Every structure is written in C-alpha cells, then in structure tokens.
XYZ file of C-alpha atoms in Angstrom:
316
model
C 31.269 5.397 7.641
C 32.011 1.468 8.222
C 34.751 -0.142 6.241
C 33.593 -2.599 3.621
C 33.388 -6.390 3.993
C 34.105 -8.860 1.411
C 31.470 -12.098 0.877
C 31.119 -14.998 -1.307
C 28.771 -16.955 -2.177
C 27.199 -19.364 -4.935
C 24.796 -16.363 -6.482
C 25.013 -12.627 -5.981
C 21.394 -12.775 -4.218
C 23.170 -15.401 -1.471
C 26.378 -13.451 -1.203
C 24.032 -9.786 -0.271
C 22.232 -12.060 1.817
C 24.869 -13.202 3.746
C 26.531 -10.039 4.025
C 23.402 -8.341 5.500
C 23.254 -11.195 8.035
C 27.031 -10.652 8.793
C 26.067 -6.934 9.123
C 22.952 -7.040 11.075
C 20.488 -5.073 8.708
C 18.373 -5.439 5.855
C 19.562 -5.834 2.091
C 18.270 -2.619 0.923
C 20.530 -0.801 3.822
C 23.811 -2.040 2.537
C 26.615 -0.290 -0.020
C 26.863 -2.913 -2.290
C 30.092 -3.164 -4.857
C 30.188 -6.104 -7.133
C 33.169 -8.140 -7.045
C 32.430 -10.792 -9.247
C 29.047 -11.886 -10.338
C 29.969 -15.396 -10.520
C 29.345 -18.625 -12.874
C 27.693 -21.766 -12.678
C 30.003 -23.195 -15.300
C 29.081 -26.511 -17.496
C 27.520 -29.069 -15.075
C 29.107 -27.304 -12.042
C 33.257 -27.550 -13.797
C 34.707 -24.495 -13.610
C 32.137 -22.549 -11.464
C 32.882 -19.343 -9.719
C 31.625 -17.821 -6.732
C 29.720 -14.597 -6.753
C 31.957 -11.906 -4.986
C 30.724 -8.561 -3.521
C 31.960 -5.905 -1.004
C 29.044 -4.838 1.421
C 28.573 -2.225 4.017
C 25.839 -0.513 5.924
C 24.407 2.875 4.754
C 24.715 5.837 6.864
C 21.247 6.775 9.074
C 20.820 10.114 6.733
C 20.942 8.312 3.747
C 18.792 5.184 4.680
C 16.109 7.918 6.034
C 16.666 9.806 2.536
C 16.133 6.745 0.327
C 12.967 6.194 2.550
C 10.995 9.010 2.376
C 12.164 9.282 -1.468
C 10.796 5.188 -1.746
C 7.607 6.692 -0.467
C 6.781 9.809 -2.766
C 7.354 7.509 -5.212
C 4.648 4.912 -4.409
C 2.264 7.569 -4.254
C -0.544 6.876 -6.888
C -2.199 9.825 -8.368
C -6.124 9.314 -8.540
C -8.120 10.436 -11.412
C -11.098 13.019 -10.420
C -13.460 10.710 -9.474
C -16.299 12.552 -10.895
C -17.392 11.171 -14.449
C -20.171 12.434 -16.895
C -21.985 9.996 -18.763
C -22.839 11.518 -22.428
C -25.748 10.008 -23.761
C -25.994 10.118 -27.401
C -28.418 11.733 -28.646
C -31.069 9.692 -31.198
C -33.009 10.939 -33.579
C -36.848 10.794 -33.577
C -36.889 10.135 -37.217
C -33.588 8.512 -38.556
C -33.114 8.583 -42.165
C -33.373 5.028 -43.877
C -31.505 4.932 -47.150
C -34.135 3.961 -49.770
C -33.183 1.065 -52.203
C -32.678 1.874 -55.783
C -35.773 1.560 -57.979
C -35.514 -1.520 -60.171
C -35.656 -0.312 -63.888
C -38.179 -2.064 -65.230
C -39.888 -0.801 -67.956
C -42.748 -3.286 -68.127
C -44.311 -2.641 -64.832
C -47.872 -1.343 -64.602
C -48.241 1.951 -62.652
C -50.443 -0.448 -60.542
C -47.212 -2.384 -59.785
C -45.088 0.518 -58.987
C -47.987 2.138 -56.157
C -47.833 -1.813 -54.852
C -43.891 -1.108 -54.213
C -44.443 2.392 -52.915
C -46.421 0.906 -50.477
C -43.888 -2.254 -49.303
C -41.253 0.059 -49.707
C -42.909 2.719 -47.031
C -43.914 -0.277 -44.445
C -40.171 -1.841 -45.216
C -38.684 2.022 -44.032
C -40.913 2.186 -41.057
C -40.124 -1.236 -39.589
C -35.963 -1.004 -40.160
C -36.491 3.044 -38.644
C -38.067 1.574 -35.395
C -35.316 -1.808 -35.113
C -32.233 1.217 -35.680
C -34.266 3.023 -32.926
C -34.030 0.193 -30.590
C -30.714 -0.658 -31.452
C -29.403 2.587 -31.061
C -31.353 3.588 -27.471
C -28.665 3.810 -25.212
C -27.981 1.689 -22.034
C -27.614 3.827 -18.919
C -24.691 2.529 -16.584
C -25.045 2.944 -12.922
C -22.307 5.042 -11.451
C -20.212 2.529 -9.337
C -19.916 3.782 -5.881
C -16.593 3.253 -3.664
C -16.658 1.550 -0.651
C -15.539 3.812 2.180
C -14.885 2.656 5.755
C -14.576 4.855 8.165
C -10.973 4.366 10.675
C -12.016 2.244 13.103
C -10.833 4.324 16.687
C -7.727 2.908 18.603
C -9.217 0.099 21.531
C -9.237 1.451 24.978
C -6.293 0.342 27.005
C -6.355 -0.571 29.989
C -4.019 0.978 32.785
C -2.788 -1.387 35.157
C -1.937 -0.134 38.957
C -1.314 -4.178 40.671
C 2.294 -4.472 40.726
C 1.842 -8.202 40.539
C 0.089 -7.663 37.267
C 2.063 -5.510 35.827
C 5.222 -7.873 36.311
C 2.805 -10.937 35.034
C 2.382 -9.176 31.682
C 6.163 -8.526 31.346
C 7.242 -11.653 32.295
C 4.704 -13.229 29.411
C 6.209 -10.792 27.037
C 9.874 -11.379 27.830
C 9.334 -15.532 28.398
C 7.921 -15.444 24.054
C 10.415 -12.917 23.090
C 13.414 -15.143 24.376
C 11.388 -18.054 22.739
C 11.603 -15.959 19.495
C 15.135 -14.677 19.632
C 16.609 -17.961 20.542
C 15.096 -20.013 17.896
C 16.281 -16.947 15.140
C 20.246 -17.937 17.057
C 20.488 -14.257 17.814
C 21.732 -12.641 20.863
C 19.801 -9.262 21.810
C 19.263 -7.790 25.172
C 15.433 -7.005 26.053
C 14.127 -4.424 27.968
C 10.826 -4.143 28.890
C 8.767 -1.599 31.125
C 5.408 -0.965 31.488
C 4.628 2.661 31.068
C 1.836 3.580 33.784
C 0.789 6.632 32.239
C -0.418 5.683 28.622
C -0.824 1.644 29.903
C 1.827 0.544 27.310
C 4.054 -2.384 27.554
C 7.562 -1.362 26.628
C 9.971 -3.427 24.826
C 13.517 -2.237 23.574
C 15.678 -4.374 21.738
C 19.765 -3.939 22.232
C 22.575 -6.056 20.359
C 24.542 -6.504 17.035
C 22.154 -7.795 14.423
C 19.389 -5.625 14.536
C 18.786 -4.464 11.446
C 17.008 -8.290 10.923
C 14.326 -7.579 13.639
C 13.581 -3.828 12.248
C 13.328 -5.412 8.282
C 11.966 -3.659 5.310
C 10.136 -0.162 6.203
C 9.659 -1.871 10.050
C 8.003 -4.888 8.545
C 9.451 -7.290 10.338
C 9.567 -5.408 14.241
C 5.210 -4.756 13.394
C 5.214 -8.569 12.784
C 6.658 -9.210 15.848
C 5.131 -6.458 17.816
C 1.570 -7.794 16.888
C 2.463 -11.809 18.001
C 3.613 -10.103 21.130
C 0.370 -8.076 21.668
C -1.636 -11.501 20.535
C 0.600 -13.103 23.592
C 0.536 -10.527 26.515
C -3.430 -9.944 26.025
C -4.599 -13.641 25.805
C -7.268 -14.375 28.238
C -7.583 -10.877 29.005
C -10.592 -8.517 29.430
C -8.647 -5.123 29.290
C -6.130 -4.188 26.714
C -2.399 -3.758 26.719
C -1.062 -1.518 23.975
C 2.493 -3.136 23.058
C 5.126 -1.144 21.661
C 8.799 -2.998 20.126
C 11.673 -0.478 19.077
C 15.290 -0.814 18.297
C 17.900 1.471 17.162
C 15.368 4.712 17.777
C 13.659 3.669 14.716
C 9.666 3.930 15.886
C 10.729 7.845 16.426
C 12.739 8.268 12.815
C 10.013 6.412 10.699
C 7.389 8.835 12.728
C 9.197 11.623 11.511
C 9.657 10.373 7.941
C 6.380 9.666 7.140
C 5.590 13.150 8.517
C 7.705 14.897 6.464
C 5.816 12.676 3.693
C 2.237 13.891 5.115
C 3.579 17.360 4.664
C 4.780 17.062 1.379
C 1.458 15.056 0.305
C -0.563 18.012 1.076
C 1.571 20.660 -0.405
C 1.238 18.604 -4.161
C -2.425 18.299 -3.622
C -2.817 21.966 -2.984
C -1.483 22.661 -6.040
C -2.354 19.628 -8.053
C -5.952 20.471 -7.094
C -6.151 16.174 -7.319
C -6.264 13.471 -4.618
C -3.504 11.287 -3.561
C -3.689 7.705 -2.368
C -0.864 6.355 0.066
C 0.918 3.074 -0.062
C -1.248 0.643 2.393
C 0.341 1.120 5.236
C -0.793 -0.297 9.440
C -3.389 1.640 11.729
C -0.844 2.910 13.854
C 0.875 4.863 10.444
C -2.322 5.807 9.065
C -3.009 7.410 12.494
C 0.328 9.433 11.761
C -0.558 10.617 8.560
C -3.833 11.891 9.746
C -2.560 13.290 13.047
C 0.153 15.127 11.048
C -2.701 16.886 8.503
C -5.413 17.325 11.172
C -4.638 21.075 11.937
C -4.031 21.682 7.688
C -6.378 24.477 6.082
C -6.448 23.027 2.544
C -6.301 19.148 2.593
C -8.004 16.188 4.583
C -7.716 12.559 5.077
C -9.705 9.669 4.943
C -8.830 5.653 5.112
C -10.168 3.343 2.551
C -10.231 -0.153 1.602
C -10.070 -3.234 3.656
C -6.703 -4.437 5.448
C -3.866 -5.203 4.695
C -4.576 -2.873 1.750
C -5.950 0.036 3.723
C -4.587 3.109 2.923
C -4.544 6.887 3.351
C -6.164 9.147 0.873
C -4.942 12.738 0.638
C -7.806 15.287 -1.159
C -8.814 18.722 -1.367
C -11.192 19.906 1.580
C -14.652 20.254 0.448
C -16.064 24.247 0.313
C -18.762 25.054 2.693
C-alpha cells in the first residue's frame, strides 16, 4: 500500500483534484482523509486552505468498488405486460328521480303531464351518463427495439508499408494528444496481423488520467484514434488503447457482473436493464450469457443510452 500525500488547496474539490493529478489516477481511486476542510473567511481575511491526505487504492479494492458501483446501477424493470380493465357499464343505469313537489292543488291531469316530462327527463340524462361513462380504450405503447448492429469487418493488412503508414498516423496524433495534456507516457503500438487490430499500449506515471472514470476517458481517446487511422480509408482498422492491464480487468468485471445478472433474474423471475454502456461492453455482456440455459440478452435504445437488457428466456 502507498504512503499518503498531503495537498492543499483553496476548496476540498481542488485539493482531491490536485492530489489525483499528483498521483496519476482518477478521484474516485484515491484514500482520501480530510485534513482540514478549509474557509473562505469574511471577504477573503482569515481564509484557510482546504487540507487532505490522498493515496491510491489498491487494484482489489478499486475492482471491488467497481463491480459493486455496477450491481447497483442496475434498474429493475416492471413486467412489461399490463391488462387494461375496462369498466363495466350498465345497459340501464339508475337515474335518481326528483322528489315530487307537494302540491295539493294539482289536477290529476297535471300530475300524468309530469309523469310524462319526468320519464323523457330520465331517458335523456340515462343516455348523456352512458356516453360519459363509455370508456376510452388506450393503445398499448410498444417499445422500440433495435436489434445490435454486428461489429464492421476489418480489414487485415499484409503491405508492410501500410501497416507502418497506419502506425505512424496513430503514434504522430497520440504524441499530438499527450503533449498538449504536458504528460510524459511511452507508446507502443503494433499491428496485430491476425485479428487486423492496431495496438496501442500506454506506459508512464500518470496514467490513471488517460484510463478515467469506468475507462471513460481511454474509449474517448481510443475512438478519435480510430476516427484518425481510418480517414480516407476503404477497409477498416479495429483500434485498441490499454494501460495498466485494464481492457483485461474491466472484461473480467463486467463478466462477473453478467454472471451475477443472470443468477438474480433466475430467481427474480423479472428483467434487468444495464447501465448504458459502449458496443464493445455490450458485446461482453452478451458473449458472457450466450451459452446460459435460463436468461438472454437483447440491446435497446439508441446511443449513448444503449443498454443491455437481462430477461427470462421465452418457453418453446
């Protein structure tokens, strides 16, 4: 475990900032013990700085916190079948009849005259209650589903020349990159013949800022890179960026979460939708529950909200 540095700064936020800089990984990597929180003071007198003591995590626990991160951001999904009720309406609903005026004076002519409004008066409100009361039948609202679209065919390159055009184009906007963030890393690129992907590891001190939250930051990059290497090409090059081993331990992580997934549906008997996550972790997920007797998986929605759903396989 790394010894613990000490950093100040105006604000706490700047201080874990600067101390993940200092460290070379994200903010949510770092062992963070609060010092002082720090003052503004009156108009800036007697302000203090925000003090903390900061170190990285150890690899188990950041891969613990992970995986945990994701179970949690699982959303539950209600059964999507609904039944409508209609309410039932009666043929003949009963009109409450208005009290007989006591009149004593009235001709039995009179009262056969108000027997008679009285009966046209019940029909008319019986048939507006009718109408009011018919019910309005909702159509069911169905759920846009697209299917994954299939990886693009990539292109293996044999030309030697080519090959070292392509990594030269990927190393030339990489340096670009790395020298305008003022850090110092060491790249390494090869060009795998057998799978036609372009290689690119990343060595040095701060790497933890190129990796970022969950890989954010190195898919970022990785996709500018892909954007750069097949410009003005007809064929594709896959493009692959790694540091630190960390393509192979998120692969495993969100396994382990695929596996876990389809063990609560099993017994839940309900489906589970994923965090969105990028087409090359949504192929994970559904490579990892391919084989699986009880559960399957589908993709939905549109990026960068696509996401994995988790259900119950259908009986045939």
């Amino acid at each position: 475990m790394e010894e613990y540095i000490q950093v100040s700064a105006k604000t706490k936020n700047e201080a874990i900032t600067k101390a993940a800089i200092e460290l070379g990984t994200a903010s949510d990597e770092l062992d963070i013990i609060v010092v002082s929180e720090g003052s503004s003071g009156f108009f800036g007198i007697g302000s203090k700085p925000a003090i903390i003591k900061a170190r990285k995590k150890a690899e188990e626990i950041i891969e613990e916190e992970s995986l945990k991160e994701l179970e949690k951001e699982v959303v539950e999904t209600v059964n999507p079948t609904v039944e409508l009720k209609q309410e039932k309406v009666s043929k003949k609903p009963q009109v409450e009849r208005p009290a007989r005026e006591k009149n004593t004076k009235n001709t039995h002519k009179k009262e056969e005259r108000q027997d008679i409004v009285k009966a046209e008066v019940k029909e008319k409100t019986g048939k507006e209650k009718i109408a009011k009361e018919k019910p309005i039948k909702e159509k069911p609202v169905k759920e846009k589903v697209v299917k994954e679209k299939p990886a693009k065919q990539t292109e293996i390159l044999t030309n030697p020349e080519e090959i070292k055009e392509i990594e030269n184009r990927a190393k030339k906007f990489l340096d670009e990159v790395f020298a305008a963030m003022s850090l110092d890393v060491e790249i390494k690129i090869v060009y795998n013949k057998e799978d036609g992907c372009l290689e690119a590891e990343f060595l040095g001190d701060d790497m933890g800022i190129l990796i970022g939250k969950r890989g954010q930051t190195l898919d970022s990059l990785q996709y500018l890179t892909s954007l750069v290497v097949n410009k003005n090409r007809q064929g594709y090059i896959r493009v692959k960026l790694d540091t630190e081993d960390y393509r192979r331990r998120r692969k495993e992580t969100l396994e382990n979460l695929a596996r876990g997934i389809a063990y609560k549906v099993k017994k839940t008997r309900k489906a589970v939708v994923l965090e969105p996550m990028n087409p090359y972790e949504r192929r994970i997920i559904h490579s990892a529950l391919q084989g699986n007797r009880y559960v399957e998986t589908t993709s939905e929605g549109e990026e960068p909200y696509r996401h994995v759903v988790v259900k119950l396989k259908r009986e045939r």
